CSV table of C-alpha atoms in Angstrom, one decimal:
chain,number,residue,atom,x,y,z
A,980,MET,CA,-1.8,91.8,-141.8
A,981,GLU,CA,-5.2,92.3,-139.7
A,982,THR,CA,-6.1,93.8,-136.7
A,983,VAL,CA,-7.4,91.0,-134.4
A,984,SER,CA,-8.1,93.8,-131.9
A,985,SER,CA,-6.9,97.3,-130.5
A,986,TRP,CA,-7.6,99.4,-127.8
A,987,ARG,CA,-6.7,102.9,-126.5
A,988,SER,CA,-4.4,102.7,-123.7
A,989,HIS,CA,-1.8,104.7,-121.9
A,990,HIS,CA,-2.1,107.6,-124.8
A,991,GLY,CA,-1.4,105.1,-127.2
A,992,THR,CA,-2.9,102.6,-129.1
A,993,GLN,CA,-2.1,98.3,-127.7
A,994,GLY,CA,-2.9,96.1,-131.1
A,995,VAL,CA,-2.6,92.6,-131.2
A,996,TYR,CA,-2.1,91.5,-134.6
A,997,SER,CA,-2.1,88.4,-136.9
A,998,HIS,CA,-0.5,87.7,-140.5
A,999,GLY,CA,0.3,84.3,-143.1
A,1000,SER,CA,4.5,83.8,-141.8
A,1001,GLU,CA,6.4,82.4,-144.7
A,1002,ALA,CA,9.0,81.3,-142.1
A,1003,THR,CA,6.8,79.2,-140.1
A,1004,GLY,CA,4.0,78.1,-142.8
A,1005,THR,CA,1.2,79.1,-140.0
A,1006,GLU,CA,-0.8,82.3,-138.9
A,1007,MET,CA,1.0,84.2,-136.3
A,1008,VAL,CA,-0.2,86.5,-133.7
A,1009,PHE,CA,1.5,89.2,-132.0
A,1010,SER,CA,1.1,92.7,-130.4
A,1011,VAL,CA,2.1,96.5,-130.9
A,1012,PHE,CA,2.0,99.1,-128.3
A,1013,VAL,CA,2.5,102.6,-129.9
A,1014,PRO,CA,2.3,105.6,-128.0
A,1015,ASP,CA,1.1,108.8,-129.7
A,1016,HIS,CA,3.2,110.6,-131.6
A,1017,GLU,CA,4.1,113.7,-134.0
A,1018,PRO,CA,2.5,112.8,-137.4
A,1019,GLY,CA,5.7,111.3,-139.3
A,1020,ALA,CA,7.3,110.9,-136.5
A,1021,ARG,CA,8.9,107.4,-136.4
A,1022,LEU,CA,9.5,106.1,-132.9
A,1023,PRO,CA,12.4,103.5,-132.0
A,1024,VAL,CA,11.4,99.6,-130.7
A,1025,VAL,CA,11.8,97.4,-128.0
A,1026,TRP,CA,11.5,93.7,-128.6
A,1027,TYR,CA,10.4,91.5,-125.4
A,1028,LEU,CA,10.7,87.8,-126.1
A,1029,SER,CA,7.9,85.6,-123.7
A,1030,GLY,CA,9.0,82.3,-122.2
A,1031,LEU,CA,7.4,78.8,-121.7
A,1032,THR,CA,4.1,78.1,-122.3
A,1033,CYS,CA,3.7,82.1,-123.1
A,1034,THR,CA,2.1,84.3,-125.6
A,1035,HIS,CA,2.1,87.8,-127.0
A,1036,ALA,CA,-0.6,87.9,-124.5
A,1037,ASN,CA,1.4,87.2,-121.2
A,1038,VAL,CA,3.2,90.6,-121.3
A,1039,MET,CA,0.2,92.2,-123.1
A,1040,GLU,CA,-1.7,91.5,-119.8
A,1041,LYS,CA,0.4,91.3,-116.9
A,1042,GLY,CA,4.2,93.1,-117.8
A,1043,GLU,CA,2.9,96.7,-117.3
A,1044,TYR,CA,5.1,98.2,-119.8
A,1045,ARG,CA,2.6,100.6,-121.6
A,1046,ALA,CA,3.2,103.2,-119.2
A,1047,ALA,CA,7.4,103.6,-119.6
A,1048,CYS,CA,7.1,103.0,-123.1
A,1049,ALA,CA,4.5,106.0,-123.6
A,1050,GLU,CA,6.8,108.1,-121.3
A,1051,LEU,CA,9.4,107.5,-123.5
A,1052,GLY,CA,8.1,107.1,-126.8
A,1053,LEU,CA,8.7,103.2,-127.6
A,1054,ILE,CA,7.1,100.8,-129.5
A,1055,PHE,CA,6.8,97.9,-127.9
A,1056,VAL,CA,6.8,94.7,-129.7
A,1057,ALA,CA,5.6,90.9,-128.5
A,1058,PRO,CA,6.0,88.1,-130.9
A,1059,ASP,CA,4.1,84.5,-129.9
A,1060,THR,CA,6.9,81.8,-128.7
A,1061,SER,CA,6.2,79.1,-131.5
A,1062,PRO,CA,3.9,78.7,-134.7
A,1063,ARG,CA,0.7,77.0,-133.5
A,1064,GLY,CA,-2.0,75.4,-135.2
A,1065,GLU,CA,-3.7,72.1,-136.8
A,1066,GLY,CA,-0.5,70.3,-138.5
A,1067,VAL,CA,1.7,72.1,-136.4
A,1068,ALA,CA,3.8,69.4,-134.3
A,1069,ASP,CA,3.6,69.3,-130.4
A,1070,ASP,CA,4.6,67.6,-127.3
A,1071,PRO,CA,2.9,66.5,-124.5
A,1072,ALA,CA,5.5,68.1,-121.9
A,1073,TYR,CA,5.1,71.9,-121.5
A,1074,ASP,CA,9.2,72.3,-122.3
A,1075,MET,CA,8.8,71.1,-126.1
A,1076,GLY,CA,6.9,72.0,-128.8
A,1077,GLN,CA,4.1,74.1,-129.5
A,1078,GLY,CA,4.7,77.8,-126.6
A,1079,ALA,CA,8.3,76.1,-126.1
A,1080,GLY,CA,9.7,77.1,-129.6
A,1081,PHE,CA,13.4,78.3,-127.8
A,1082,TYR,CA,13.8,81.1,-130.7
A,1083,VAL,CA,15.7,78.0,-132.7
A,1084,ASP,CA,15.3,77.4,-136.8
A,1085,ALA,CA,14.5,73.3,-136.0
A,1086,THR,CA,16.5,71.1,-138.7
A,1087,GLU,CA,14.8,67.5,-137.1
A,1088,ALA,CA,11.5,66.1,-137.8
A,1089,PRO,CA,8.9,66.8,-137.1
A,1090,TRP,CA,9.4,70.2,-136.3
A,1091,ALA,CA,11.7,71.6,-139.0
A,1092,SER,CA,8.6,72.2,-141.0
A,1093,HIS,CA,7.3,75.0,-138.8
A,1094,PHE,CA,9.8,75.8,-136.1
A,1095,ARG,CA,11.3,78.4,-137.5
A,1096,MET,CA,11.5,81.1,-135.1
A,1097,ARG,CA,14.8,82.5,-135.4
A,1098,SER,CA,14.0,83.6,-139.2
A,1099,TYR,CA,10.5,84.5,-138.0
A,1100,VAL,CA,12.2,86.9,-135.1
A,1101,GLU,CA,15.2,88.0,-136.6
A,1102,ASP,CA,14.0,88.7,-140.6
A,1103,GLU,CA,10.0,88.3,-141.1
A,1104,LEU,CA,8.5,90.1,-137.8
A,1105,PRO,CA,10.6,92.9,-138.1
A,1106,ALA,CA,9.5,93.5,-142.0
A,1107,VAL,CA,6.1,93.5,-141.3
A,1108,VAL,CA,6.4,95.8,-138.1
A,1109,ALA,CA,8.5,98.3,-140.5
A,1110,ALA,CA,5.6,98.0,-142.9
A,1111,HIS,CA,3.0,98.6,-140.9
A,1112,PHE,CA,4.1,100.8,-138.1
A,1113,PRO,CA,6.0,104.0,-137.2
A,1114,ALA,CA,9.0,101.9,-136.3
A,1115,ASP,CA,12.7,103.4,-136.5
A,1116,MET,CA,14.3,100.2,-137.5
A,1117,ASP,CA,17.9,101.9,-137.0
A,1118,ARG,CA,17.0,102.2,-133.4
A,1119,GLN,CA,16.2,99.1,-131.9
A,1120,ALA,CA,16.7,97.0,-128.4
A,1121,ILE,CA,15.4,93.4,-127.1
A,1122,THR,CA,14.9,92.4,-124.0
A,1123,GLY,CA,12.7,88.8,-123.4
A,1124,HIS,CA,11.8,86.3,-120.4
A,1125,SER,CA,13.3,82.9,-119.6
A,1126,MET,CA,13.5,80.7,-122.3
A,1127,GLY,CA,12.6,84.1,-124.2
A,1128,GLY,CA,15.3,86.0,-122.4
A,1129,HIS,CA,17.7,83.3,-123.9
A,1130,GLY,CA,15.9,84.4,-127.3
A,1131,ALA,CA,16.7,87.8,-126.5
A,1132,LEU,CA,20.7,87.4,-125.4
A,1133,THR,CA,21.9,85.2,-128.5
A,1134,ILE,CA,19.5,87.1,-130.8
A,1135,GLY,CA,21.5,90.2,-129.9
A,1136,LEU,CA,24.8,88.4,-129.6
A,1137,ARG,CA,24.4,87.4,-133.5
A,1138,ASN,CA,23.4,91.1,-134.3
A,1139,PRO,CA,25.2,93.5,-132.4
A,1140,GLU,CA,24.6,95.9,-135.6
A,1141,ARG,CA,20.8,96.0,-135.1
A,1142,PHE,CA,20.3,96.2,-131.5
A,1143,ARG,CA,21.5,98.9,-129.3
A,1144,GLY,CA,20.2,97.7,-126.0
A,1145,VAL,CA,20.1,94.0,-125.0
A,1146,SER,CA,18.6,92.8,-121.6
A,1147,ALA,CA,17.0,89.8,-119.7
A,1148,PHE,CA,14.6,88.8,-117.2
A,1149,ALA,CA,15.9,85.7,-115.4
A,1150,PRO,CA,17.2,84.3,-119.0
A,1151,ILE,CA,18.3,80.7,-120.0
A,1152,VAL,CA,21.8,81.6,-120.4
A,1153,ALA,CA,23.5,78.3,-121.3
A,1154,PRO,CA,20.8,75.8,-122.4
A,1155,SER,CA,23.4,73.7,-123.8
A,1156,GLN,CA,24.6,73.1,-120.0
A,1157,VAL,CA,20.6,73.0,-118.4
A,1158,PRO,CA,17.8,70.4,-118.7
A,1159,TRP,CA,15.4,72.5,-119.9
A,1160,GLY,CA,18.1,73.6,-122.8
A,1161,GLU,CA,19.3,69.9,-123.5
A,1162,LYS,CA,16.1,68.9,-124.3
A,1163,ALA,CA,14.9,71.5,-126.8
A,1164,LEU,CA,18.1,71.9,-128.4
A,1165,ALA,CA,18.6,68.0,-129.3
A,1166,GLY,CA,14.9,67.8,-130.4
A,1167,TYR,CA,15.2,70.8,-132.6
A,1168,LEU,CA,18.4,70.2,-133.5
A,1169,GLY,CA,19.9,66.9,-133.4
A,1170,ARG,CA,22.6,65.5,-131.1
A,1171,ASP,CA,25.5,67.4,-132.3
A,1172,ARG,CA,26.1,69.9,-129.9
A,1173,ALA,CA,28.4,71.8,-132.2
A,1174,LYS,CA,25.3,72.7,-133.8
A,1175,TRP,CA,23.9,73.8,-130.6
A,1176,ARG,CA,26.4,77.1,-130.0
A,1177,ASP,CA,24.8,79.3,-132.1
A,1178,TYR,CA,21.9,79.4,-129.7
A,1179,ASP,CA,23.7,79.6,-126.5
A,1180,ALA,CA,24.3,82.9,-125.0
A,1181,VAL,CA,27.7,81.5,-122.9
A,1182,ALA,CA,29.0,79.6,-126.1
A,1183,LEU,CA,28.1,82.5,-128.6
A,1184,ILE,CA,30.3,84.7,-126.4
A,1185,GLU,CA,33.1,82.3,-125.7
A,1186,ASP,CA,33.1,82.0,-130.1
A,1187,GLY,CA,33.5,85.7,-129.9
A,1188,ALA,CA,30.3,87.4,-130.4
A,1189,ARG,CA,30.3,90.7,-128.5
A,1190,VAL,CA,27.8,93.4,-127.3
A,1191,PRO,CA,29.0,96.3,-125.4
A,1192,GLU,CA,27.0,95.7,-122.7
A,1193,ILE,CA,23.9,93.6,-121.1
A,1194,LEU,CA,21.3,93.8,-118.2
A,1195,VAL,CA,20.2,91.3,-116.1
A,1196,ASP,CA,17.2,91.3,-113.7
A,1197,GLN,CA,17.5,87.8,-111.5
A,1198,GLY,CA,14.8,87.1,-108.7
A,1199,GLU,CA,16.9,85.5,-105.8
A,1200,ALA,CA,13.6,83.3,-105.0
A,1201,ASP,CA,13.4,81.7,-108.4
A,1202,ALA,CA,12.6,78.3,-108.3
A,1203,PHE,CA,14.6,77.3,-111.5
A,1204,LEU,CA,17.4,79.6,-110.4
A,1205,ALA,CA,20.1,76.8,-109.7
A,1206,GLU,CA,19.4,74.1,-112.1
A,1207,GLN,CA,18.2,76.0,-115.3
A,1208,LEU,CA,19.1,79.4,-114.9
A,1209,ARG,CA,22.8,79.3,-113.8
A,1210,PRO,CA,23.4,83.6,-114.1
A,1211,ALA,CA,26.9,83.0,-113.4
A,1212,LEU,CA,27.8,81.1,-116.3
A,1213,LEU,CA,27.0,84.4,-118.0
A,1214,ARG,CA,29.1,86.7,-115.4
A,1215,GLY,CA,31.9,84.4,-116.1
A,1216,ALA,CA,31.6,84.6,-120.2
A,1217,CYS,CA,31.3,88.2,-120.1
A,1218,GLU,CA,34.0,89.3,-117.5
A,1219,ALA,CA,36.5,86.7,-119.9
A,1220,ALA,CA,34.8,88.1,-122.5
A,1221,GLY,CA,35.2,92.0,-121.4
A,1222,ILE,CA,31.3,92.3,-122.2
A,1223,ASP,CA,30.2,95.1,-119.3
A,1224,LEU,CA,27.2,92.7,-117.2
A,1225,THR,CA,25.1,94.0,-115.2
A,1226,LEU,CA,23.3,90.8,-113.0
A,1227,ARG,CA,20.9,92.4,-110.6
A,1228,MET,CA,20.0,89.5,-108.3
A,1229,GLN,CA,16.4,90.6,-106.6
A,1230,PRO,CA,15.9,89.4,-103.4
A,1231,GLY,CA,12.9,87.7,-102.8
A,1232,TYR,CA,11.5,87.8,-106.1
A,1233,ASP,CA,10.2,84.3,-107.9
A,1234,HIS,CA,10.2,83.5,-111.9
A,1235,SER,CA,6.8,85.1,-112.7
A,1236,TYR,CA,5.3,88.2,-113.9
A,1237,TYR,CA,5.2,89.9,-110.2
A,1238,PHE,CA,8.9,90.0,-111.0
A,1239,ILE,CA,9.2,91.1,-114.4
A,1240,SER,CA,6.8,94.0,-114.0
A,1241,THR,CA,8.4,95.3,-111.3
A,1242,PHE,CA,11.5,95.7,-113.3
A,1243,MET,CA,10.0,96.5,-117.0
A,1244,ALA,CA,10.3,99.9,-116.3
A,1245,ASP,CA,13.7,99.8,-115.3
A,1246,HIS,CA,14.9,97.9,-118.7
A,1247,LEU,CA,13.0,100.5,-120.5
A,1248,ARG,CA,14.4,103.5,-119.8
A,1249,TRP,CA,17.9,101.7,-119.9
A,1250,HIS,CA,17.2,100.9,-123.4
A,1251,ALA,CA,15.5,104.4,-124.0
A,1252,GLU,CA,19.0,105.8,-122.9
A,1253,ARG,CA,20.9,103.5,-125.8
A,1254,LEU,CA,17.9,104.4,-128.3
A,1255,ARG,CA,18.3,108.3,-128.3
A,1256,GLY,CA,19.7,110.2,-131.1
């Protein structure tokens, strides 16, 4: 691991780091905020997964999380959304290819050789974080925005023993049923829809995946709400499964980081309550 940059901020250290990834076969970049702490202390970790077209930098520059993380004693980790670089497959559209990894392990050409973001986020990057930062890996939570909200929900549902808190901002809750997801899952995984279910939060819940509770914030003025996000599908699945879903519809808010930054501290405090002990 190499340090790309490091800044003093909010009584902690905001860093950007890079490493060679075995999962993606590329150099991967991620950001970590570590609040000041007592020598030898291990701090709980909140993972943040970004949305379409984003990198680690979007939330780092606009998410307004550092003050709350410093107050609550939380490490905040933000990976990139896809592999990048020369020789990595791409697509001219914003919703496929570099910047749009959808947190899947692709099986279809030309994506399969590099687009293994599920393995990267679930397995490889946590090992890097555990080795290089004062992280208590027994206390982890996960959140994300839009495509990253889809990633947070699906990774959390697949790994309930790992994450004490699962939340999301304007997530794609059922990618198998919306245009963004149908395009991406077909491209990365092929046309067999049965293979998509492991990457669809609503389908995972229908198939038996369980977490005790989920927090979701959704802007009512979000231009993608009706066609791409469809939070009512998650509400129905959670009600049928007995999962305690707090779905907060926020009047006037759109899909931007103005929305995310407004409710970021709420999510971090919610996670901190579940990470204590």
